[in-house]
XYZ file of C-alpha atoms in Angstrom:
347
model
C 0.197 -0.045 0.087
C 1.383 3.240 -0.773
C 0.314 6.791 0.111
C -1.402 8.876 -3.045
C -1.690 12.595 -2.628
C -5.071 13.946 -3.837
C -3.687 15.774 -6.714
C -3.811 15.567 -10.253
C -1.775 12.879 -12.237
C -2.797 13.796 -15.646
C -1.444 16.953 -17.288
C -3.865 19.728 -17.845
C -3.472 19.780 -21.654
C -4.285 15.988 -21.868
C -7.909 16.694 -20.077
C -8.377 19.914 -21.817
C -8.445 18.051 -25.213
C -11.757 16.916 -24.046
C -13.735 17.914 -21.419
C -15.298 15.064 -19.552
C -18.851 14.478 -18.984
C -19.424 13.362 -15.681
C -22.831 11.640 -14.559
C -23.937 11.387 -10.871
C -26.740 9.197 -9.686
C -27.283 10.217 -6.352
C -30.912 9.823 -5.008
C -30.406 9.425 -1.430
C -27.542 10.066 1.107
C -26.653 9.019 4.569
C -23.573 8.749 6.897
C -21.233 6.210 7.828
C -18.590 6.892 5.117
C -21.220 7.761 2.441
C -21.212 11.532 1.262
C -23.877 13.483 -0.270
C -23.341 14.074 -4.095
C -24.494 17.692 -3.436
C -21.558 18.177 -0.957
C -19.112 16.121 -3.073
C -20.051 17.963 -6.204
C -19.714 21.431 -4.714
C -16.311 20.358 -3.315
C -15.112 19.523 -6.709
C -13.291 22.433 -8.188
C -11.085 20.148 -10.307
C -13.955 19.234 -12.335
C -14.938 22.835 -13.018
C -11.503 23.695 -13.532
C -11.118 21.011 -16.425
C -14.393 22.065 -17.888
C -16.234 19.020 -16.646
C -19.836 18.989 -17.704
C -21.816 17.478 -14.880
C -25.037 15.395 -14.862
C -26.810 14.937 -11.628
C -29.595 12.696 -10.962
C -30.980 13.360 -7.495
C -34.429 12.264 -5.563
C -34.393 15.882 -4.323
C -35.243 17.644 -7.481
C -34.612 21.162 -5.673
C -31.315 20.108 -4.099
C -30.208 18.955 -7.614
C -30.852 22.193 -9.239
C -29.291 24.034 -6.163
C -26.154 21.902 -7.087
C -26.167 22.792 -10.581
C -26.464 26.574 -9.771
C -23.557 26.312 -7.510
C -21.371 24.664 -10.142
C -22.653 27.210 -12.591
C -21.808 30.026 -10.254
C -18.005 28.610 -10.047
C -17.872 28.688 -13.699
C -18.618 25.002 -14.552
C -21.368 23.439 -16.625
C -24.145 21.094 -15.229
C -27.496 19.884 -15.413
C -29.676 17.741 -13.317
C -32.941 15.447 -13.221
C -34.971 14.157 -10.854
C -33.809 10.515 -10.249
C -35.015 7.527 -7.835
C -32.088 5.128 -8.106
C -34.288 2.194 -7.407
C -36.528 2.961 -10.409
C -35.017 1.413 -13.390
C -37.095 3.701 -15.843
C -35.484 6.910 -13.882
C -31.936 5.494 -14.105
C -32.501 5.189 -17.916
C -34.179 8.590 -18.282
C -30.925 10.048 -16.392
C -28.620 8.148 -18.925
C -30.740 9.423 -21.914
C -30.886 13.023 -20.497
C -26.813 13.081 -20.460
C -26.580 11.796 -23.752
C -29.157 13.926 -25.249
C -27.505 16.960 -23.450
C -23.879 16.167 -24.165
C -23.699 13.129 -26.821
C -21.140 11.305 -24.425
C -20.645 10.123 -21.001
C -17.078 9.739 -19.734
C -17.328 9.086 -15.868
C -20.045 7.558 -13.820
C -20.139 7.976 -10.046
C -23.227 6.095 -8.255
C -23.095 7.457 -4.669
C -26.376 7.194 -3.552
C -26.491 5.536 -0.604
C -28.296 4.894 2.921
C -27.462 3.146 6.166
C -29.660 0.398 7.895
C -33.300 1.458 8.460
C -34.870 -0.490 11.487
C -33.215 -3.025 13.877
C -31.908 -6.092 12.064
C -31.556 -7.907 15.267
C -35.277 -7.970 16.195
C -38.534 -8.537 14.250
C -41.875 -6.792 13.722
C -44.781 -9.323 14.266
C -48.549 -9.275 12.721
C -50.970 -11.534 14.026
C -48.271 -13.530 16.083
C -46.121 -13.984 12.844
C -43.011 -12.348 11.672
C -43.253 -9.655 8.820
C -41.027 -9.311 6.160
C -38.804 -5.986 6.537
C -37.637 -4.010 3.538
C -33.841 -3.978 3.211
C -33.757 -0.502 1.632
C -29.907 -0.291 2.302
C -29.387 -3.303 -0.017
C -32.081 -1.988 -2.505
C -30.185 1.392 -2.795
C -26.604 0.704 -1.897
C -26.252 -2.492 -4.068
C -29.101 -3.146 -6.570
C -29.200 0.439 -7.671
C -25.460 0.445 -8.089
C -25.491 -2.713 -10.084
C -28.153 -1.129 -12.486
C -26.456 2.215 -12.863
C -23.261 0.128 -13.620
C -25.045 -2.236 -16.058
C -26.612 0.834 -17.981
C -23.265 2.651 -18.004
C -21.699 -0.384 -19.958
C -23.986 0.597 -22.830
C -23.978 4.450 -22.564
C -20.355 5.242 -22.148
C -19.719 3.391 -25.244
C -21.796 5.586 -27.358
C -19.707 7.998 -29.654
C -16.673 6.382 -27.607
C -13.134 6.807 -29.511
C -10.064 4.685 -28.739
C -8.140 7.596 -26.946
C -11.370 8.514 -24.552
C -10.951 8.139 -20.901
C -13.765 6.394 -19.338
C -14.329 5.773 -15.803
C -16.898 4.375 -13.085
C -15.980 5.445 -9.671
C -17.918 3.452 -7.137
C -18.233 4.856 -3.471
C -17.311 2.367 -0.991
C -16.724 2.788 2.857
C -14.219 1.594 5.610
C -17.160 -0.778 6.049
C -15.949 -2.337 2.888
C -13.423 -3.749 5.172
C -14.632 -3.988 8.320
C -17.887 -4.918 10.076
C -19.875 -2.122 11.791
C -22.014 -3.013 14.775
C -25.798 -2.593 14.514
C -25.473 -1.733 10.762
C -25.074 -5.245 9.099
C -27.154 -4.276 5.685
C -24.541 -1.153 5.317
C -21.681 -3.353 6.107
C -22.832 -5.959 3.790
C -23.618 -3.459 0.900
C -20.206 -1.966 0.926
C -18.571 -5.323 1.159
C -20.393 -5.958 -2.203
C -19.214 -2.717 -3.719
C -15.766 -3.787 -3.334
C -16.428 -7.344 -4.858
C -18.297 -5.618 -7.710
C -15.400 -3.483 -8.581
C -12.960 -6.610 -8.349
C -15.420 -8.556 -10.624
C -15.681 -5.714 -13.376
C -11.991 -4.646 -13.465
C -11.091 -6.637 -16.532
C -14.174 -7.320 -18.234
C -14.555 -3.167 -18.254
C -11.186 -2.695 -19.199
C -11.412 -4.607 -22.536
C -14.364 -2.068 -23.020
C -11.956 0.727 -22.397
C -13.734 1.564 -19.141
C -11.493 2.019 -15.971
C -13.074 1.445 -12.510
C -12.043 2.172 -8.597
C -13.663 2.264 -5.452
C -13.524 5.390 -2.889
C -13.541 4.131 0.772
C -14.004 6.909 2.936
C -14.292 6.817 6.708
C -16.829 9.118 8.611
C -16.735 12.570 6.708
C -16.768 15.985 8.434
C -20.450 17.088 6.744
C -23.816 18.296 8.173
C -25.110 14.942 7.515
C -23.858 13.298 10.613
C -26.600 13.438 13.386
C -25.408 15.103 16.643
C -25.783 11.672 18.390
C -23.258 10.473 15.974
C -20.735 13.377 16.256
C -20.735 13.202 19.656
C -19.949 9.261 19.504
C -17.137 10.209 17.177
C -15.814 12.915 19.422
C -11.968 13.291 19.365
C -11.688 10.826 16.367
C -10.509 13.027 13.036
C -13.186 13.164 10.340
C -12.436 12.798 6.546
C -12.384 16.323 4.666
C -15.311 16.258 2.347
C -12.698 18.144 -0.093
C -10.258 15.068 0.233
C -13.072 12.571 -0.547
C -13.886 14.562 -3.786
C -9.999 14.776 -4.629
C -9.860 11.261 -4.330
C -12.963 10.721 -6.825
C -11.233 13.041 -9.241
C -7.760 11.554 -9.070
C -9.285 8.001 -9.468
C -11.352 8.980 -12.487
C -8.760 10.854 -14.404
C -5.827 8.903 -13.742
C -4.975 7.184 -17.065
C -2.392 4.814 -15.756
C -3.680 1.139 -16.455
C -1.815 0.023 -12.990
C -4.182 2.000 -10.912
C -7.340 0.436 -12.764
C -9.361 -1.859 -10.216
C -7.722 -0.196 -7.297
C -9.114 0.839 -3.884
C -8.705 4.531 -2.702
C -8.776 4.526 1.307
C -9.313 7.471 3.527
C -9.443 6.193 7.005
C -8.999 9.678 8.665
C -7.989 13.179 8.018
C -4.486 11.937 6.502
C -3.486 11.441 3.090
C -5.134 9.181 0.775
C -3.953 5.501 0.583
C -4.069 3.736 -2.811
C -4.391 -0.167 -2.419
C -3.440 -1.391 -5.954
C -5.318 -4.331 -7.062
C -2.268 -6.811 -6.839
C -2.182 -5.960 -3.069
C -5.682 -7.436 -2.639
C -3.926 -10.768 -3.238
C -1.827 -10.849 0.143
C -2.360 -13.023 3.236
C -5.696 -14.672 3.050
C -6.421 -13.373 -0.246
C -2.989 -14.826 -1.640
C -3.932 -18.332 -0.423
C -7.338 -18.192 -2.168
C -5.998 -16.733 -5.277
C -3.458 -19.390 -5.742
C -5.891 -22.083 -5.194
C -8.145 -20.498 -7.743
C -5.461 -20.186 -10.064
C -4.057 -23.703 -9.733
C -7.509 -25.013 -10.688
C -7.803 -22.780 -13.899
C -4.159 -23.612 -14.884
C -5.155 -27.149 -14.864
C -7.424 -26.604 -17.690
C -5.174 -27.810 -20.321
C -3.627 -31.477 -21.399
C -5.264 -34.966 -21.436
C -6.260 -34.552 -17.575
C -8.427 -31.407 -18.344
C -10.450 -33.291 -21.055
C -11.092 -36.307 -19.115
C -12.595 -33.960 -16.363
C -14.488 -32.247 -19.009
C -16.065 -35.233 -20.485
C -16.864 -36.806 -17.147
C -18.739 -33.205 -16.387
C -20.460 -33.070 -19.568
C -21.536 -36.544 -19.511
C -22.912 -36.109 -15.512
C -24.577 -32.746 -16.347
C -26.097 -33.757 -19.555
C -27.960 -36.734 -18.089
C -31.389 -35.500 -19.454
C -29.750 -35.040 -22.791
C -28.079 -38.463 -23.379
C -30.744 -40.426 -24.753
C -31.082 -37.780 -27.523
C -27.432 -38.361 -28.384
C -26.486 -34.495 -27.793
C -23.650 -35.735 -25.524
C -21.333 -36.451 -28.430
C -22.383 -33.125 -30.101
C -21.579 -31.199 -27.052
C -18.179 -32.839 -26.711
C -17.304 -32.378 -30.180
C -18.159 -28.720 -30.120
C -15.783 -28.508 -27.021
C -12.928 -30.318 -28.296
C -13.257 -28.004 -31.748
C -13.056 -24.780 -29.279
C -10.774 -26.021 -27.202
C -8.379 -23.076 -28.117
C -10.956 -20.666 -27.175
C -11.797 -22.246 -23.970
C -8.205 -22.136 -22.770
C -7.853 -18.684 -23.980
C -10.908 -17.574 -22.112
C -9.905 -19.381 -19.065
C -6.482 -18.030 -19.114
C -7.585 -14.477 -19.751
C -9.102 -14.361 -16.471
C -6.270 -15.955 -14.708
C -3.397 -14.027 -16.165
């Protein structure tokens, strides 16, 4: 792990060749390492300085327009649209609005999020039976992010040129690494965001899109309830400007080595860059080596013996139709592509 100063690594002339178009689905906000898009965006002079055109999706339409006014007052360009991130049609409308307005999307930052609502340790009863409780934190923090990223993979390729820098910056938390007592849904959701980034790094790279996760601790904002501020008294909080700087840094850094990396802000000190290779140390290294060993065995006679057995076992309903031989023949004919595909994800 190394310290990454929250400054620009990209020369200004490189960015000024094409002002980036940044899309921010916000929708909701909470505390516990999560920051409202309004506060993050208003503290992003770097985006304004490099003529970024910002598209904001916010459940609070008034607040979204207020942020646009703040960005424009600072010399930037922005537009907003009302968006509930748990509604698919709203997300589609947000991306369509961005494409219609600016014809291109370069950076997507899904940072809507909430913490746990209700007590996971207890149940609500009706007529003596437990009543299902909504998991809104999962709906917003995980499902909505998945849908946003799914849409981003399509809309970010519209009008894409080979030299374009495209980025998806996810908002994790220090809860991506540790479990927060009394917040199991929030902790679960932020672990999921880390897993999502690790899963998408290589597939997105093939599409010319880099991905990163920002992991802030509690931020110094007015979102924190007084009770939480009292609980955290004496503990250094993360400056919002530093979170904003890390987002901009991760989104605009063209270095392939930092693609799929984590950017940690555990306190009011420097930002820590955790590269993807460093996620393979300790227990991760042991698991990774076992998985790689299994995939690297996907060659030679032993592999094809296992392949034949697996196909035979899993195609039991089809055996009477004489399709097993066809499946095996197809697998043998395409063995080079199969091995190449496996090697691609283990290299």
